[in-house]
Amino acid sequence: MTIRTRIAPSPTGDPHVGTAYIALFNLAFARQQGGKFVLRIEDTDQTRSTAESEKTILDSLRWLGLDWDEGPDVGGEYGPYRQSERKDIYAKYAQQLLDEGHAFKCYLTADELNDIRNSRREQGLPAPLQQDALALSTEEQQKREAANAPFVIRMKIPTQGVCEFDDMLRGKIEIEWNMVDAQILLKSDGMPTYHLANVVDDHLMKITHVLRGEEWINSAPKHQLLYKYFNWDMPTLCHMPLLRNPDKSKLSKRKNPTSILYYKRMGYMPEGLLNYLARMGWSMPDEREKFTRKEMFDNFDIQRVSLGGPIFDQTKLSWLNGLWVRENLTTEEFALAFQQWALNPEYLMQIIPLIQQRVEKFSDVAPLANFFLSGMLDLNEEDFKHKSLTIEEIRKILQFSVWRLDTHNQWDKDSLFSELKSLSEQMDLKIRDLLFPLFVAISGTSQSVSVVDSMSILGPDMSRARVRHALNTLGSASKKEAKRWEKEYKAL
Ligand code: GLU
C-alpha cells in the first residue's frame, strides 16, 4: 500500500502557520515512508473562499519549502483538487445516502430550528439535534416536498451507544452518539458541507492517513459513520496537538500573529520558521533544536509527537532563526537574501509610489521608508504627544482600533479607510484625530505616508501587531478600564 497523506486548507483568509505545521507533518510522514503528499483546496464555503487566499496559501507553503505531489496547481491522477470543481460528485453521493435510507431531507426553516433548540434547552435535553428532533409530520413533510420548498440533506446518527475510533497518537477515543448531531451533508444551494466533501475526497483520492489538528476530533464520529454507510475503509486518523499562545490558549490572531505572511514580512528565514514548526510537539531523537527539513524527514517517527500543547513563542522562534541566519548564510548569501526580502521589485513597487512625491533625492528614501523594513517599532510616550488628544484618549483610540481591526478581514486601503472613518464617527472624533495614533503606531511618526496605504502594504497581522504594540507602550487597559471600554465599544 502506498502511503498517501494530504493537507486540505480552506482558502478563507491569510495562510495560517497552523496549516504549514500540519502540512509539514503530513509531508514528513509521507516522505519517510516513500508515500505521496496531496494538497486539496476545500472551498465549499463559497461566500468566504477567495482565489487570492488560495494563491497566498500555496505561495506561502512553497516559500517555506513544502511541496506536494498532487494539487490544483500541479495536477495529478485524482483531480480536480479543488472542491468547487467537484460539486457533481458530492451530490451523487448524497443522493446515494438518501436512497439507502442513511440520510433524510430536512425542510425546517432557521426559525423552526431555533424554536426546537430553545425548547430542548428548556427541557434540559442534549443540544445536538438528531433525526427525531428534526422530524416534521408526514403530512407537513409531503406538503413542503410538493411545494418544492428549500431543503438540506442530513445524515442519520445512531440515537444511543458510543462511537469508538482509533487515533495514532491518542489510542482509542470514545464519543457518545447523543452528542453528535444529524450533520448537514448537502446545503440547500446544492453545495456539500466539509464533512461530506472531506470524506468523499479522502476516499476517492486514496488517502491512507489523515493527520489533522485536534479541533477535528469531534468530527471523527460523523466521518466514521459516513465511511460505514458508503462501505469504504476509513483512513487512519491522527489528531495533532493544537499550537498555543504563550498563555496556553489556542493560537489566535488576537493574541499572536498567525499569518505566514507576517513571519515573512518580519524577515524570518523560511528554513528557520520550518525548523521551529517541526519543533512543535516533535523532537529529533538526539533532541537537538536546529535541524534541516531533510534531517527531520530522515529521522521522522510520528510516535515522537507529544500531546502537551506546543507553545508557539516568537522569542524562541527568533532565537532559532538567529542560528540559521548566522550559521547557514555566507556573507554573499545574506546580502542576496536581504536584497530579495527588502528590495524585491514586487515590494518596492508598492512602496515607491507613496514615497516618490515626497523626496528630493534617493538619500531621503530610507528615513521615510524604514518602517516598511522593520518589525515592532521603538516607540515611547513622547511620540504620541498631540495638540488636543490626551494620552488617555489616545490609548482608548488604540484599543478601539485594535478591536475594530481584529474583526476587519478585507485588507485593502479603501475598506480600511471606510472602517476607520466609521469608527471615528461612532467615537465622535475627527478622522484626522483617530488616525493620528495609528500613524505613530504603524510608521513611528505622524508625518508619514498615508497610514491606510501603509497598513494595506504591511498586511493585517503586522498592522494589528504594531497597533497592539503601541497600546502596550502607552499601557494597555487595566481590568476595570477594559470592562468600561468594552461596554462603550459594544454600544457604538
Ligand atoms: N478544510 C479543513 C481545514 O480547513 C480540513 C480539515 C481536515 O484536515 O480534515 O482545516
XYZ file of C-alpha atoms and ligand atoms in Angstrom:
502
model
C 0.000 0.000 0.000
C 1.336 3.454 -0.902
C 1.009 5.875 1.961
C -0.947 8.927 0.876
C -1.463 11.965 3.092
C -2.976 15.347 2.414
C -3.427 18.874 3.602
C -6.856 20.335 2.894
C -6.839 24.084 3.566
C -9.910 26.270 3.148
C -8.937 29.426 1.259
C -10.750 31.856 3.517
C -8.033 34.167 4.766
C -4.343 34.621 5.293
C -2.152 31.490 5.243
C -2.053 30.227 8.825
C 1.100 28.890 10.495
C -1.081 26.018 11.740
C -1.704 24.983 8.129
C 2.035 24.908 7.476
C 2.604 22.928 10.676
C 0.054 20.256 9.720
C 1.323 20.227 6.123
C 4.871 19.666 7.359
C 3.900 16.646 9.457
C 1.806 15.130 6.663
C 4.688 15.624 4.270
C 7.237 14.179 6.705
C 5.037 11.157 7.358
C 4.525 10.507 3.635
C 8.159 11.095 2.643
C 9.556 8.979 5.411
C 7.545 6.028 4.119
C 8.052 6.673 0.419
C 4.476 7.874 0.047
C 2.714 10.776 -1.635
C 1.501 14.077 -0.258
C -1.560 15.773 -1.755
C -2.801 19.345 -1.481
C -6.546 19.762 -1.822
C -8.426 23.052 -1.657
C -11.598 22.866 0.433
C -13.540 25.808 -0.942
C -17.100 24.622 -0.449
C -17.841 27.732 1.582
C -18.258 29.915 -1.474
C -19.060 33.055 0.457
C -15.734 33.032 2.295
C -13.379 31.366 -0.180
C -11.286 33.514 -2.490
C -8.838 32.783 -5.298
C -6.442 35.284 -3.744
C -6.383 33.414 -0.463
C -5.756 30.135 -2.288
C -2.822 31.697 -4.095
C -1.213 33.102 -0.944
C -1.637 29.754 0.836
C 0.091 27.884 -1.979
C 2.822 30.537 -2.321
C 3.446 30.622 1.417
C 3.700 26.858 1.782
C 6.139 26.778 -1.147
C 8.133 29.631 0.355
C 8.543 27.510 3.467
C 9.966 24.695 1.363
C 6.882 22.480 1.470
C 5.958 20.740 -1.757
C 3.186 18.395 -2.825
C 2.976 15.627 -5.391
C -0.595 16.386 -6.440
C -2.651 19.532 -6.166
C -4.655 22.153 -8.040
C -1.516 23.749 -9.475
C 0.486 20.601 -10.268
C -2.345 18.275 -11.261
C -2.384 14.543 -10.573
C -4.289 11.349 -11.176
C -7.130 12.050 -8.736
C -8.094 15.618 -9.640
C -9.663 18.050 -9.762
C -8.106 19.094 -6.452
C -10.438 21.993 -5.785
C -13.746 21.007 -4.209
C -15.718 23.692 -6.033
C -14.860 21.810 -9.230
C -16.192 18.531 -7.842
C -19.719 19.606 -6.968
C -21.472 16.943 -9.041
C -19.552 14.164 -7.332
C -20.874 15.084 -3.872
C -24.486 15.455 -4.999
C -24.340 11.920 -6.362
C -23.091 10.511 -3.058
C -25.630 12.494 -1.045
C -28.350 11.025 -3.257
C -26.960 7.537 -2.649
C -27.235 8.044 1.120
C -30.815 9.255 0.700
C -31.721 6.267 -1.477
C -30.222 3.856 1.024
C -32.004 5.441 3.966
C -28.859 6.809 5.678
C -29.845 10.410 5.161
C -33.005 12.490 5.061
C -34.305 15.707 3.587
C -34.824 18.386 6.178
C -37.218 21.211 5.331
C -37.026 23.077 8.626
C -36.536 26.823 8.412
C -33.987 28.713 10.512
C -36.768 29.959 12.807
C -38.157 26.475 13.318
C -34.680 25.193 14.142
C -34.246 27.959 16.676
C -37.553 27.097 18.330
C -36.548 23.440 18.589
C -33.197 24.397 20.106
C -34.810 26.699 22.635
C -37.403 24.214 23.730
C -34.751 21.496 24.122
C -32.664 23.848 26.217
C -35.662 24.494 28.455
C -36.244 20.771 28.822
C -32.584 20.106 29.595
C -32.146 17.832 26.557
C -28.753 17.407 24.811
C -28.000 20.203 22.351
C -27.193 18.121 19.248
C -30.246 17.704 17.050
C -30.844 14.256 15.669
C -33.378 12.982 13.146
C -36.251 12.502 15.616
C -35.989 16.031 16.935
C -35.915 17.356 13.390
C -38.846 15.365 12.020
C -41.931 17.050 10.599
C -45.262 15.245 10.459
C -45.523 13.071 7.334
C -48.224 15.343 6.021
C -46.172 18.506 6.516
C -43.101 16.867 5.005
C -45.095 15.889 1.901
C -46.642 19.309 1.650
C -43.254 21.028 1.642
C -41.832 18.480 -0.754
C -44.730 19.079 -3.163
C -44.246 22.831 -2.878
C -40.549 22.443 -3.762
C -39.565 24.161 -0.539
C -35.817 24.541 0.060
C -34.240 21.653 1.980
C -30.899 20.335 3.172
C -29.786 16.719 3.306
C -28.747 15.491 6.736
C -27.151 12.221 7.805
C -28.821 9.873 10.261
C -26.994 9.257 13.528
C -27.400 6.372 15.984
C -29.557 7.636 18.826
C -27.732 5.738 21.530
C -24.473 3.996 22.300
C -20.899 5.110 21.972
C -18.777 5.758 18.909
C -15.255 4.363 19.200
C -12.374 5.122 16.908
C -8.609 4.849 16.995
C -6.134 7.648 16.813
C -2.466 7.022 16.064
C -1.323 9.204 18.938
C -4.242 9.034 21.344
C -5.291 5.415 21.120
C -8.972 4.635 21.489
C -11.322 7.643 21.631
C -14.956 7.335 22.676
C -17.722 9.831 21.974
C -21.354 9.256 22.851
C -23.657 9.257 19.847
C -26.174 11.510 21.526
C -23.509 14.223 21.450
C -23.385 14.045 17.653
C -25.874 15.951 15.531
C -27.593 14.904 12.310
C -24.998 16.779 10.307
C -25.994 18.647 7.167
C -24.260 16.972 4.235
C -25.672 18.941 1.328
C -26.803 22.542 1.717
C -29.920 23.971 0.091
C -27.772 25.508 -2.669
C -26.513 22.025 -3.560
C -23.029 22.598 -2.111
C -21.675 19.917 0.210
C -20.540 20.677 3.724
C -16.996 19.995 4.852
C -17.936 16.573 6.261
C -19.357 15.042 3.107
C -16.799 16.569 0.741
C -13.897 15.661 3.004
C -14.881 12.001 3.347
C -15.729 11.550 -0.328
C -12.488 13.180 -1.427
C -10.264 11.374 1.037
C -11.736 8.144 -0.284
C -11.554 8.993 -3.989
C -8.055 10.431 -3.581
C -6.991 7.204 -1.848
C -5.790 8.979 1.284
C -4.464 6.405 3.743
C -3.608 8.630 6.718
C -5.320 11.796 7.888
C -3.073 13.907 10.094
C -5.003 16.979 11.170
C -5.467 19.343 14.097
C -7.134 18.102 17.269
C -10.033 20.514 16.740
C -11.386 17.924 14.293
C -11.684 15.072 16.823
C -15.382 15.732 17.328
C -15.975 15.336 13.596
C -14.488 11.854 13.544
C -17.720 10.016 14.558
C -19.599 11.569 11.631
C -16.780 10.692 9.274
C -16.518 7.148 10.562
C -20.254 6.698 10.082
C -20.112 8.050 6.532
C -17.330 5.587 5.687
C -19.513 2.846 7.096
C -22.598 3.963 5.139
C -20.556 4.015 1.940
C -18.868 0.743 2.817
C -15.400 2.265 2.421
C -12.293 1.785 4.544
C -11.608 4.763 6.753
C -8.100 6.263 6.610
C -6.050 6.018 9.788
C -6.654 9.103 11.917
C -4.051 11.125 13.738
C -5.043 14.300 15.556
C -2.083 16.571 16.116
C -1.892 18.863 19.155
C -3.016 22.441 18.602
C -0.475 25.245 18.569
C -0.868 27.511 21.560
C -0.148 31.097 22.570
C 2.423 31.570 25.343
C -0.541 31.847 27.771
C -1.564 28.308 26.649
C -4.758 29.439 24.893
C -5.313 28.252 21.331
C -3.094 30.191 18.922
C -5.237 33.026 17.664
C -4.596 36.145 15.673
C -5.975 38.268 18.500
C -3.042 37.362 20.712
C -0.292 36.344 18.369
C 0.288 36.864 14.661
C -0.776 33.672 12.896
C -0.209 34.526 9.261
C 2.812 33.095 7.466
C 2.932 36.425 5.611
C 3.652 38.159 8.907
C 6.654 35.947 9.595
C 7.865 36.519 6.044
C 7.448 40.281 6.427
C 9.237 40.072 9.772
C 12.231 38.709 7.893
C 12.456 35.190 9.237
C 14.240 32.673 7.064
C 11.880 30.007 5.721
C 14.301 27.349 6.967
C 14.194 28.854 10.467
C 10.410 29.015 10.606
C 10.037 25.498 9.217
C 12.558 24.203 11.745
C 10.582 25.897 14.510
C 7.294 24.389 13.313
C 8.970 20.973 13.301
C 9.786 21.525 16.976
C 6.093 21.987 17.802
C 5.443 18.845 19.767
C 8.154 16.883 17.981
C 11.817 16.341 18.679
C 14.793 14.722 16.974
C 15.996 11.507 18.587
C 19.038 13.414 19.938
C 16.787 16.335 20.985
C 18.816 18.887 19.011
C 16.926 22.105 18.279
C 18.357 23.026 14.925
C 17.868 20.683 12.003
C 17.001 20.769 8.319
C 13.885 19.502 6.621
C 15.844 16.553 5.270
C 17.214 15.679 8.706
C 13.675 15.773 10.072
C 12.327 13.519 7.332
C 15.206 11.052 7.689
C 14.537 10.746 11.409
C 10.770 11.107 11.366
C 8.698 8.989 13.690
C 5.122 10.111 14.305
C 5.170 8.475 17.715
C 7.654 11.113 18.840
C 4.870 13.705 18.693
C 3.999 14.684 22.231
C 0.455 15.734 23.005
C 1.141 18.500 25.525
C 0.035 21.652 23.667
C 3.109 23.039 21.892
C 3.670 26.736 22.512
C 4.369 28.986 19.577
C 6.678 31.536 21.091
C 8.132 34.291 18.925
C 11.124 34.782 21.209
C 12.111 31.155 20.801
C 11.489 31.341 17.057
C 13.752 34.402 16.832
C 16.476 32.637 18.755
C 16.350 29.621 16.438
C 16.140 31.779 13.328
C 19.180 33.691 14.569
C 21.164 30.445 14.479
C 20.111 29.932 10.871
C 20.970 33.488 9.875
C 24.408 33.404 11.484
C 25.446 29.851 10.772
C 23.891 28.993 7.428
C 24.400 32.014 5.222
C 27.678 33.212 3.734
C 28.042 36.988 3.542
C 27.065 36.832 -0.126
C 24.018 34.712 0.611
C 22.963 37.023 3.427
C 23.286 40.040 1.126
C 21.242 38.336 -1.554
C 18.570 37.074 0.839
C 18.263 40.527 2.407
C 18.014 42.117 -1.012
C 15.244 39.724 -2.004
C 13.413 40.361 1.227
C 13.670 44.158 1.311
C 14.306 45.319 -2.203
C 12.420 42.909 -4.390
C 10.526 44.634 -7.217
C 7.107 43.479 -6.030
C 7.520 45.106 -2.607
C 9.294 48.189 -3.903
C 6.583 48.848 -6.449
C 4.087 49.081 -3.617
C 6.240 51.425 -1.545
C 7.825 53.747 -4.114
C 4.573 55.307 -5.359
C 3.956 56.505 -1.809
C 7.486 57.822 -1.391
C 8.445 59.331 -4.732
C 6.358 62.501 -4.397
C 7.840 63.264 -1.016
C 11.576 63.112 -1.684
C 14.187 65.242 -3.385
C 16.969 62.703 -3.595
C 17.475 58.983 -3.046
C 19.069 59.575 0.328
C 15.679 60.773 1.555
C 14.124 57.399 0.849
C 15.442 55.221 3.676
C 14.352 57.510 6.548
C 10.860 57.701 5.077
C 10.570 54.010 4.239
C 12.336 52.412 7.171
C 9.096 51.305 8.837
C 8.351 49.121 5.815
C 11.547 47.228 6.605
C 11.072 46.954 10.364
C 9.360 44.695 12.850
C 7.992 46.259 16.037
C 8.917 49.957 16.239
C 10.815 51.584 19.034
C 8.136 53.904 20.441
C 7.702 55.951 23.582
C 5.052 58.192 25.084
C 6.621 61.343 23.598
C 5.845 60.101 20.098
C 2.130 60.294 20.898
C 2.099 63.947 22.049
C -0.870 65.603 20.396
C -2.214 69.174 20.475
C -5.647 68.227 21.739
C -5.871 64.496 22.477
C -4.778 63.302 25.889
C -2.794 60.101 26.370
C -5.921 58.515 27.863
C -7.906 59.334 24.745
C -5.119 58.025 22.572
C -4.991 54.757 24.489
C -8.709 54.382 24.016
C -8.446 55.066 20.285
C -5.718 52.451 20.013
C -7.755 49.886 21.955
C -10.903 50.520 19.932
C -8.872 50.335 16.741
C -7.346 47.020 17.824
C -10.838 45.615 18.353
C -12.086 47.004 15.086
C -9.096 45.790 13.080
C -9.305 42.332 14.649
C -12.668 41.788 13.020
C -11.869 43.583 9.788
C -10.904 40.932 7.286
C -10.754 42.752 3.993
C -7.429 44.487 3.888
C -7.381 46.927 1.004
C -6.852 50.631 1.668
C -10.388 51.679 0.729
C -12.136 49.272 3.046
C -9.643 50.074 5.808
C -10.341 53.751 5.377
C -14.095 53.384 5.472
C -13.895 51.121 8.515
C -11.747 53.627 10.399
C -13.881 56.522 9.220
C -16.984 54.886 10.616
C -15.152 54.156 13.873
C -14.203 57.852 14.119
C -17.830 58.879 13.569
C -19.031 56.411 16.161
C -16.449 57.735 18.619
C -17.355 61.293 17.757
C -13.840 62.110 16.633
C -12.430 63.787 13.581
C -10.967 61.163 11.285
C -7.615 63.010 11.453
C -7.574 62.660 15.219
C -8.442 58.986 15.108
C -5.732 58.346 12.544
C -3.037 60.225 14.470
C -2.150 57.458 16.946
C -2.419 54.914 14.165
C 0.124 56.851 12.119
C 2.519 56.716 15.031
C 1.777 53.041 15.730
C 2.297 51.983 12.121
C 5.095 54.270 10.945
C 6.651 55.653 14.129
C 5.734 59.250 13.269
C 2.670 61.289 12.426
C 4.409 62.901 9.421
C 4.412 59.819 7.285
C 2.861 58.497 4.112
C -0.819 57.537 4.175
C -1.475 55.231 7.095
C -4.142 53.152 5.353
C -1.850 52.639 2.359
C 0.907 51.586 4.730
C -1.389 49.192 6.561
C -2.555 47.594 3.354
C 1.072 47.029 2.314
C 2.215 45.728 5.699
C -0.737 43.333 5.872
C -3.239 42.587 8.648
C -1.038 40.756 11.134
C 1.875 43.216 11.049
C -0.510 46.173 11.257
C -2.514 44.715 14.132
C 0.671 43.757 15.976
C 2.025 47.312 15.677
C -1.186 48.890 16.941
C -1.210 46.434 19.849
C 2.459 47.204 20.486
C 1.694 50.951 20.547
C -1.067 50.366 23.071
C 1.262 48.304 25.237
C 3.862 51.071 25.034
C 1.350 53.533 26.479
C -0.020 50.956 28.917
C -2.789 48.580 27.976
C -6.122 48.808 29.717
C -6.378 47.831 33.356
C -9.071 45.242 34.154
C -11.524 47.886 35.280
C -10.803 50.123 32.328
C -11.080 47.228 29.876
C -14.530 46.416 31.211
C -15.672 50.006 30.855
C -14.211 50.343 27.373
C -15.682 47.056 26.228
C -19.105 48.246 27.281
C -18.613 51.532 25.487
C -17.272 49.802 22.413
C -20.206 47.439 22.223
C -22.604 50.349 22.481
C -21.040 52.177 19.488
N -10.702 22.153 5.398
C -10.317 21.745 6.703
C -9.466 22.847 7.297
O -9.640 23.963 6.896
C -9.588 20.426 6.645
C -9.657 19.624 7.910
C -9.148 18.210 7.695
O -7.923 18.081 7.535
O -9.941 17.292 7.645
O -8.643 22.709 8.135
